[in-house]
XYZ file of C-alpha atoms in Angstrom:
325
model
C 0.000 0.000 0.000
C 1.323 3.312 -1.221
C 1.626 5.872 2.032
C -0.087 8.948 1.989
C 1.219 12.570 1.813
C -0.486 15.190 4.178
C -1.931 17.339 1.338
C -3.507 13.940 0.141
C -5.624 13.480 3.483
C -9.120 14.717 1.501
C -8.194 12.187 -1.222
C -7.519 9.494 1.353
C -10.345 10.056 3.221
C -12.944 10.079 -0.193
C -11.515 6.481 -1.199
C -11.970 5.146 2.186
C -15.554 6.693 2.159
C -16.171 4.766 -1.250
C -14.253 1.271 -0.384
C -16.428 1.032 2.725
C -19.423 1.706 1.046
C -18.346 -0.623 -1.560
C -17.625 -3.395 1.098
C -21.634 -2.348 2.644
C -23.097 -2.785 -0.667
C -21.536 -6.539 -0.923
C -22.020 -7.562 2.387
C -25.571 -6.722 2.523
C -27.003 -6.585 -0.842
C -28.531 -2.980 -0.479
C -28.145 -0.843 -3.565
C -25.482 2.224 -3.016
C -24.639 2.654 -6.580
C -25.682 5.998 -6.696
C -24.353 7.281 -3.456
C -20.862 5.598 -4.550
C -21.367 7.388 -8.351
C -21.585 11.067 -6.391
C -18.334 10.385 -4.200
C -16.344 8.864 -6.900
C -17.409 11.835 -8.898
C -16.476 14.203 -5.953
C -13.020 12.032 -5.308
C -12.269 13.040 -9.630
C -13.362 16.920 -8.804
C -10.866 16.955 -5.432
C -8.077 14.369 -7.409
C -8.018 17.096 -10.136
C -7.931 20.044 -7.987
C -5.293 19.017 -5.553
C -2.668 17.452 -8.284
C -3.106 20.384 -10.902
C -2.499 22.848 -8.128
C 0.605 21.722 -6.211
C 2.648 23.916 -4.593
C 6.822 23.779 -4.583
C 6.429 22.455 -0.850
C 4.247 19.464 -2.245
C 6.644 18.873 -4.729
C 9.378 18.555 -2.504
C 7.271 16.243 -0.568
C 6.782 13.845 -3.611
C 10.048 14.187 -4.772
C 11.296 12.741 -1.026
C 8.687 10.090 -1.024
C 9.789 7.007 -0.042
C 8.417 4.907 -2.341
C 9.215 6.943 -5.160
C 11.156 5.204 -8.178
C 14.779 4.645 -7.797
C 17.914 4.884 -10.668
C 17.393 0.824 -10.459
C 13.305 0.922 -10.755
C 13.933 2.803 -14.049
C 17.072 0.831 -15.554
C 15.047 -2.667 -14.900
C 12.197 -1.197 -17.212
C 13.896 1.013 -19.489
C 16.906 -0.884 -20.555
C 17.885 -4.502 -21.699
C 20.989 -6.457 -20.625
C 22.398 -3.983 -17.789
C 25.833 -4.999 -17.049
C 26.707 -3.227 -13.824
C 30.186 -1.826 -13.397
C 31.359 -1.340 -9.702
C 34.945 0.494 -8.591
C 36.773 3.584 -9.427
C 40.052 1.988 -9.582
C 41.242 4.265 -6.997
C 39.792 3.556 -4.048
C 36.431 1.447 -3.785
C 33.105 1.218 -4.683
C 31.035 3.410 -3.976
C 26.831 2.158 -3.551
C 25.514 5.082 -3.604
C 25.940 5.508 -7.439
C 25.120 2.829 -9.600
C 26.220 2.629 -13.137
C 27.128 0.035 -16.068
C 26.608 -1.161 -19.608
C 22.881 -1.779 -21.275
C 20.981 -1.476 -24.291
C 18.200 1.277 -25.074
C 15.963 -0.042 -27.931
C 18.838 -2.155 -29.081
C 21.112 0.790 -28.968
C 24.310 0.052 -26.576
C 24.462 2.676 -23.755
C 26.152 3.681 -20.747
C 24.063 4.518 -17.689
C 24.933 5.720 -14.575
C 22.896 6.914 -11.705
C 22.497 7.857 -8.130
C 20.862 5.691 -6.054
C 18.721 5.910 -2.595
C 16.955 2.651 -0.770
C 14.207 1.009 -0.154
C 14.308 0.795 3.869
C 16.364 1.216 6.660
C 19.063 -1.253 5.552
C 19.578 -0.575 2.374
C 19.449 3.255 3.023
C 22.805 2.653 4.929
C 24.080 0.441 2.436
C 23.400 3.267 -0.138
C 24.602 6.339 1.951
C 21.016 7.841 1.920
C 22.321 7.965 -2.004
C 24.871 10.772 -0.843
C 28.007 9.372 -3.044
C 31.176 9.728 -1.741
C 34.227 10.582 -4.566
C 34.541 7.155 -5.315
C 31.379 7.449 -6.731
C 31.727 10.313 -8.804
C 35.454 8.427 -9.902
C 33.550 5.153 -10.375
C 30.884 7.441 -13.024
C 33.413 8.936 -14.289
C 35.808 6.487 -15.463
C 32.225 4.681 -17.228
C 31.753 7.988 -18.901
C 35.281 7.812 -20.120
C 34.566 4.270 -21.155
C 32.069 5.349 -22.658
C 33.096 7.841 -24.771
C 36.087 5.724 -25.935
C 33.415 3.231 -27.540
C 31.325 5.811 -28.612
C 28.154 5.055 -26.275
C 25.596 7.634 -25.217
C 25.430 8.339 -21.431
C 22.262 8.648 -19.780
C 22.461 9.874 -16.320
C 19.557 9.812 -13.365
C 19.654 12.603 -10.651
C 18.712 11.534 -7.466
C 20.410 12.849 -3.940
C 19.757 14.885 -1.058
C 23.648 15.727 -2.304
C 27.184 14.403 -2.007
C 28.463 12.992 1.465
C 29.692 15.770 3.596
C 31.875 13.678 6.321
C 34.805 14.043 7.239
C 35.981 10.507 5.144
C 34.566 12.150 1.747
C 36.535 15.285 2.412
C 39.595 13.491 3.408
C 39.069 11.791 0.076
C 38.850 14.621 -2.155
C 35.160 15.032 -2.449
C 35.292 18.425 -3.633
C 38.257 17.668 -6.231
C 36.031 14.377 -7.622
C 32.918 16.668 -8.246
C 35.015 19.334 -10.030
C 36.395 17.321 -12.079
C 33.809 15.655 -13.463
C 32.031 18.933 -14.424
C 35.233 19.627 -16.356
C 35.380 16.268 -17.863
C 31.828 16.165 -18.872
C 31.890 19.434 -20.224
C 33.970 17.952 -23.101
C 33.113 13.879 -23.689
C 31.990 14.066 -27.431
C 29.350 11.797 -26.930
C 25.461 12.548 -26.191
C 24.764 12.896 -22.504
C 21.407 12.961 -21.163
C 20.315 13.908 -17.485
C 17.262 13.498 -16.380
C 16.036 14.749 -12.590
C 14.157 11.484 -11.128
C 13.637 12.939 -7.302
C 15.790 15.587 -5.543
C 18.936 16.766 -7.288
C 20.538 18.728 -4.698
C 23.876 21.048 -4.590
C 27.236 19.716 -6.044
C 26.266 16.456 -5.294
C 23.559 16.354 -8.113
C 25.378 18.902 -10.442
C 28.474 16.205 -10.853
C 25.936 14.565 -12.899
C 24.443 16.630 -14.195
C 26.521 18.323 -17.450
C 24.985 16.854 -20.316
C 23.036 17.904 -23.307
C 19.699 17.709 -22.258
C 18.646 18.144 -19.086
C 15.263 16.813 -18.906
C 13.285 16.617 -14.996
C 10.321 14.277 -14.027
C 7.225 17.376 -13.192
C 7.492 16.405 -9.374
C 11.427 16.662 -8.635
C 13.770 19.304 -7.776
C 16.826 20.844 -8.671
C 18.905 23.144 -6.067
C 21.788 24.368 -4.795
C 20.588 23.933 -1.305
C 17.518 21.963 0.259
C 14.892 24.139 1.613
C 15.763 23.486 5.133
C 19.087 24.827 4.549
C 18.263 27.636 3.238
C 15.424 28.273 5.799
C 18.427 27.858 8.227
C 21.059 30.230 6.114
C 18.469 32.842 5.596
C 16.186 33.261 8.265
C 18.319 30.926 11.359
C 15.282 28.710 11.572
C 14.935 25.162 9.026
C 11.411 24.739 10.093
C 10.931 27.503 7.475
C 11.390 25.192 5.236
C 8.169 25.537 3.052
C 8.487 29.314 3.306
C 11.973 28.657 1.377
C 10.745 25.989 -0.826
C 7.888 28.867 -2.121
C 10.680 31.101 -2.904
C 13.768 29.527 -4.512
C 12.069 28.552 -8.122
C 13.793 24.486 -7.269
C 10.452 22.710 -9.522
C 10.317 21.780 -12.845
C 8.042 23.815 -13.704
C 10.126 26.944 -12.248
C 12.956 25.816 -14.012
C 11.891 25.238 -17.721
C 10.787 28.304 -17.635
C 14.231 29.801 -16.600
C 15.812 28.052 -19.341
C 17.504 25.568 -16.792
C 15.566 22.128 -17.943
C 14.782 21.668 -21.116
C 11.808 19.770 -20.498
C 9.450 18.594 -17.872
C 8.688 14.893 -18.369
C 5.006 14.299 -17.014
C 4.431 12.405 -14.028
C 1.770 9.759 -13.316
C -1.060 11.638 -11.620
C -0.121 11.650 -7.620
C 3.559 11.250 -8.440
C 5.649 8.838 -10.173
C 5.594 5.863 -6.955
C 1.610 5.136 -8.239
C 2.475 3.329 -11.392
C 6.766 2.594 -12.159
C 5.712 1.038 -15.350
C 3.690 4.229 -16.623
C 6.038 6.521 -15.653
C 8.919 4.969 -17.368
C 7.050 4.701 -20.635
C 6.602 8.993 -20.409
C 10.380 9.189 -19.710
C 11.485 6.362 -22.281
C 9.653 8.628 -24.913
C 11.963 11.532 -23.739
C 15.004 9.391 -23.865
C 14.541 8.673 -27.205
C 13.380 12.128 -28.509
C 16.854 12.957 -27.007
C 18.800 10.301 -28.587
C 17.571 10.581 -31.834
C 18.210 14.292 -31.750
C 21.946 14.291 -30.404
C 23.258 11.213 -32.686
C 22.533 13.508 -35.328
C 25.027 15.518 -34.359
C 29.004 15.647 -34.655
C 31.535 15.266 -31.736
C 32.698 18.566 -32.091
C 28.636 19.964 -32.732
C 28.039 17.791 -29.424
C 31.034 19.584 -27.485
C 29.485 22.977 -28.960
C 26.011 22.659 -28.133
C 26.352 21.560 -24.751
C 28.883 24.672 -24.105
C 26.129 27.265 -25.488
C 23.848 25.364 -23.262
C 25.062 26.400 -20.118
C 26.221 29.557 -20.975
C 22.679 30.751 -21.976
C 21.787 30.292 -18.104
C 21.154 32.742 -16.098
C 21.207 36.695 -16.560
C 23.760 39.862 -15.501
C 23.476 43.376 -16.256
C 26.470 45.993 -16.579
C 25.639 49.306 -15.018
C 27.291 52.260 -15.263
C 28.743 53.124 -11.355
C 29.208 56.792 -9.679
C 32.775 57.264 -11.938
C 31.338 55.927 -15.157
C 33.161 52.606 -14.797
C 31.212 49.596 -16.191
């Protein structure tokens, strides 16, 4: 059974109402067809008003569920013969990214991805999919791999953002994210990101240079969680949804600041009521994306992604008190 949100709570509350008239109805034979017609009508009205008017704080909430799809839940239904690569050569392996070799509609791929768990237990296995640098070194030496065999690279954003302990900084965590900005900046292959869940700070951004950056309608993409920017701005996280309101980190926000270049619809309450569904809306986007890059040259693919991301974002030059721009 798929848990509830708190904004759900009239929703819940309606489909109760109807299963236990339902379960009346059987039990006793007395006709309640037309009592259970007007609530499932009214559950449609409240469905439709609720889910087409979601606010960045509900978002976030989806976008944390717990049941919501994983990098794995997607690979499993998207691609065919998924080879899984572990080790960065340097150090270890790290669990909290996953990545390897696979096939998209026959097409050999590499696809790498963060990835969160299930429960308790694997959530400690996985780091709470906060990667430490051997996880960005592990994705990067596949993109390398990849690019010397000439494979597209499909990457899935999903993290709260990298590890911040002491053993990741001791590590180089800072040096392993930088450079894979710099390194994906200039693979001359296609790479394809696509926002599953929360892609937050540096963590998220070191995979995150690619060609397209596509995001599922109920993630986010930030430099900073909510909560920590409740707490940076204001010295109090438990204005979190106050933050959320304000720092354009939705889909929605971001497509429309150029960031994303598009929103991939999400099943209707969120991608964690129907995996299957919701990978057939993203493996349309996937290929749109493919088919479009593989047109393209190496040098084109180097090109476009650099005019990409400097597009983002806006300055102005203004003339100060001495007439020095």
């Amino acid at each position: 059974m798929v848990s509830e949100l708190e904004f759900e709570r009239p929703i819940v509350e309606l489909r109760n109402k109807i299963a236990e008239l339902k379960e009346f109805a059987t039990n006793t034979d007395v006709d309640l067809s037309t009592e259970i017609e007007k609530l499932e009508k009214r559950l449609e009205k409240v469905e439709k008003d609720i889910y087409n008017h979601l606010s960045p704080w509900n978002r976030v909430q989806i976008a944390r569920h717990p049941e919501r799809p994983t990098t794995l839940d997607y690979i499993s239904r998207l691609f065919t013969n998924f080879l899984e690569c572990h080790g960065d050569r340097y150090y270890g392996d790290d669990e909290a990214i996953v990545g390897g070799i696979a096939k998209f509609q026959g097409v050999p791929v590499t696809v790498i991805g963060h990835q969160r768990g299930k429960d308790t237990k694997e959530n400690i296995r996985r780091n709470f999919g906060m990667p430490h640098p051997e996880g960005y070194r592990k994705a990067l030496r596949l993109m390398k791999q990849a690019e010397k065999f000439n494979r597209p690279i499909i990457c899935f954003i999903d993290t709260k953002g990298a590890y911040p302990g002491k053993a990741a900084e001791e590590r180089g965590q800072s040096e392993a994210i930088a450079k894979n900005l710099f390194e994906m900046a200039g693979l001359t292959v296609p790479i394809v990101c696509i926002v599953i869940g929360e892609g937050g700070s540096g963590g998220a951004l070191g995979l995150g240079v690619g060609n397209h950056l596509h995001m599922l309608e109920n993630s986010t993409y930030s430099v900073i969680s909510p909560e920590g920017a409740a707490a940076l701005l204001w010295k109090d996280a438990t204005l979190a949804k106050q933050a959320a309101e304000t720092m354009k980190i939705t889909a929605p926000d971001l497509k429309e600041l150029g960031i994303v270049d598009e929103v991939v619809e999400e099943v209707k309450g969120g991608a964690h009521r129907n995996i299957d569904e919701q990978a057939a809306y993203m493996e349309v986007a996937i290929r749109s994306s493919l088919q479009e890059l593989t047109k393209l040259t190496k040098e084109q693919l180097v090109e476009e992604r650099y005019e990409k991301y400097k597009k983002i974002g806006q300055f102005s030059a203004e003339t100060d008190a001495i007439g020095v721009k």
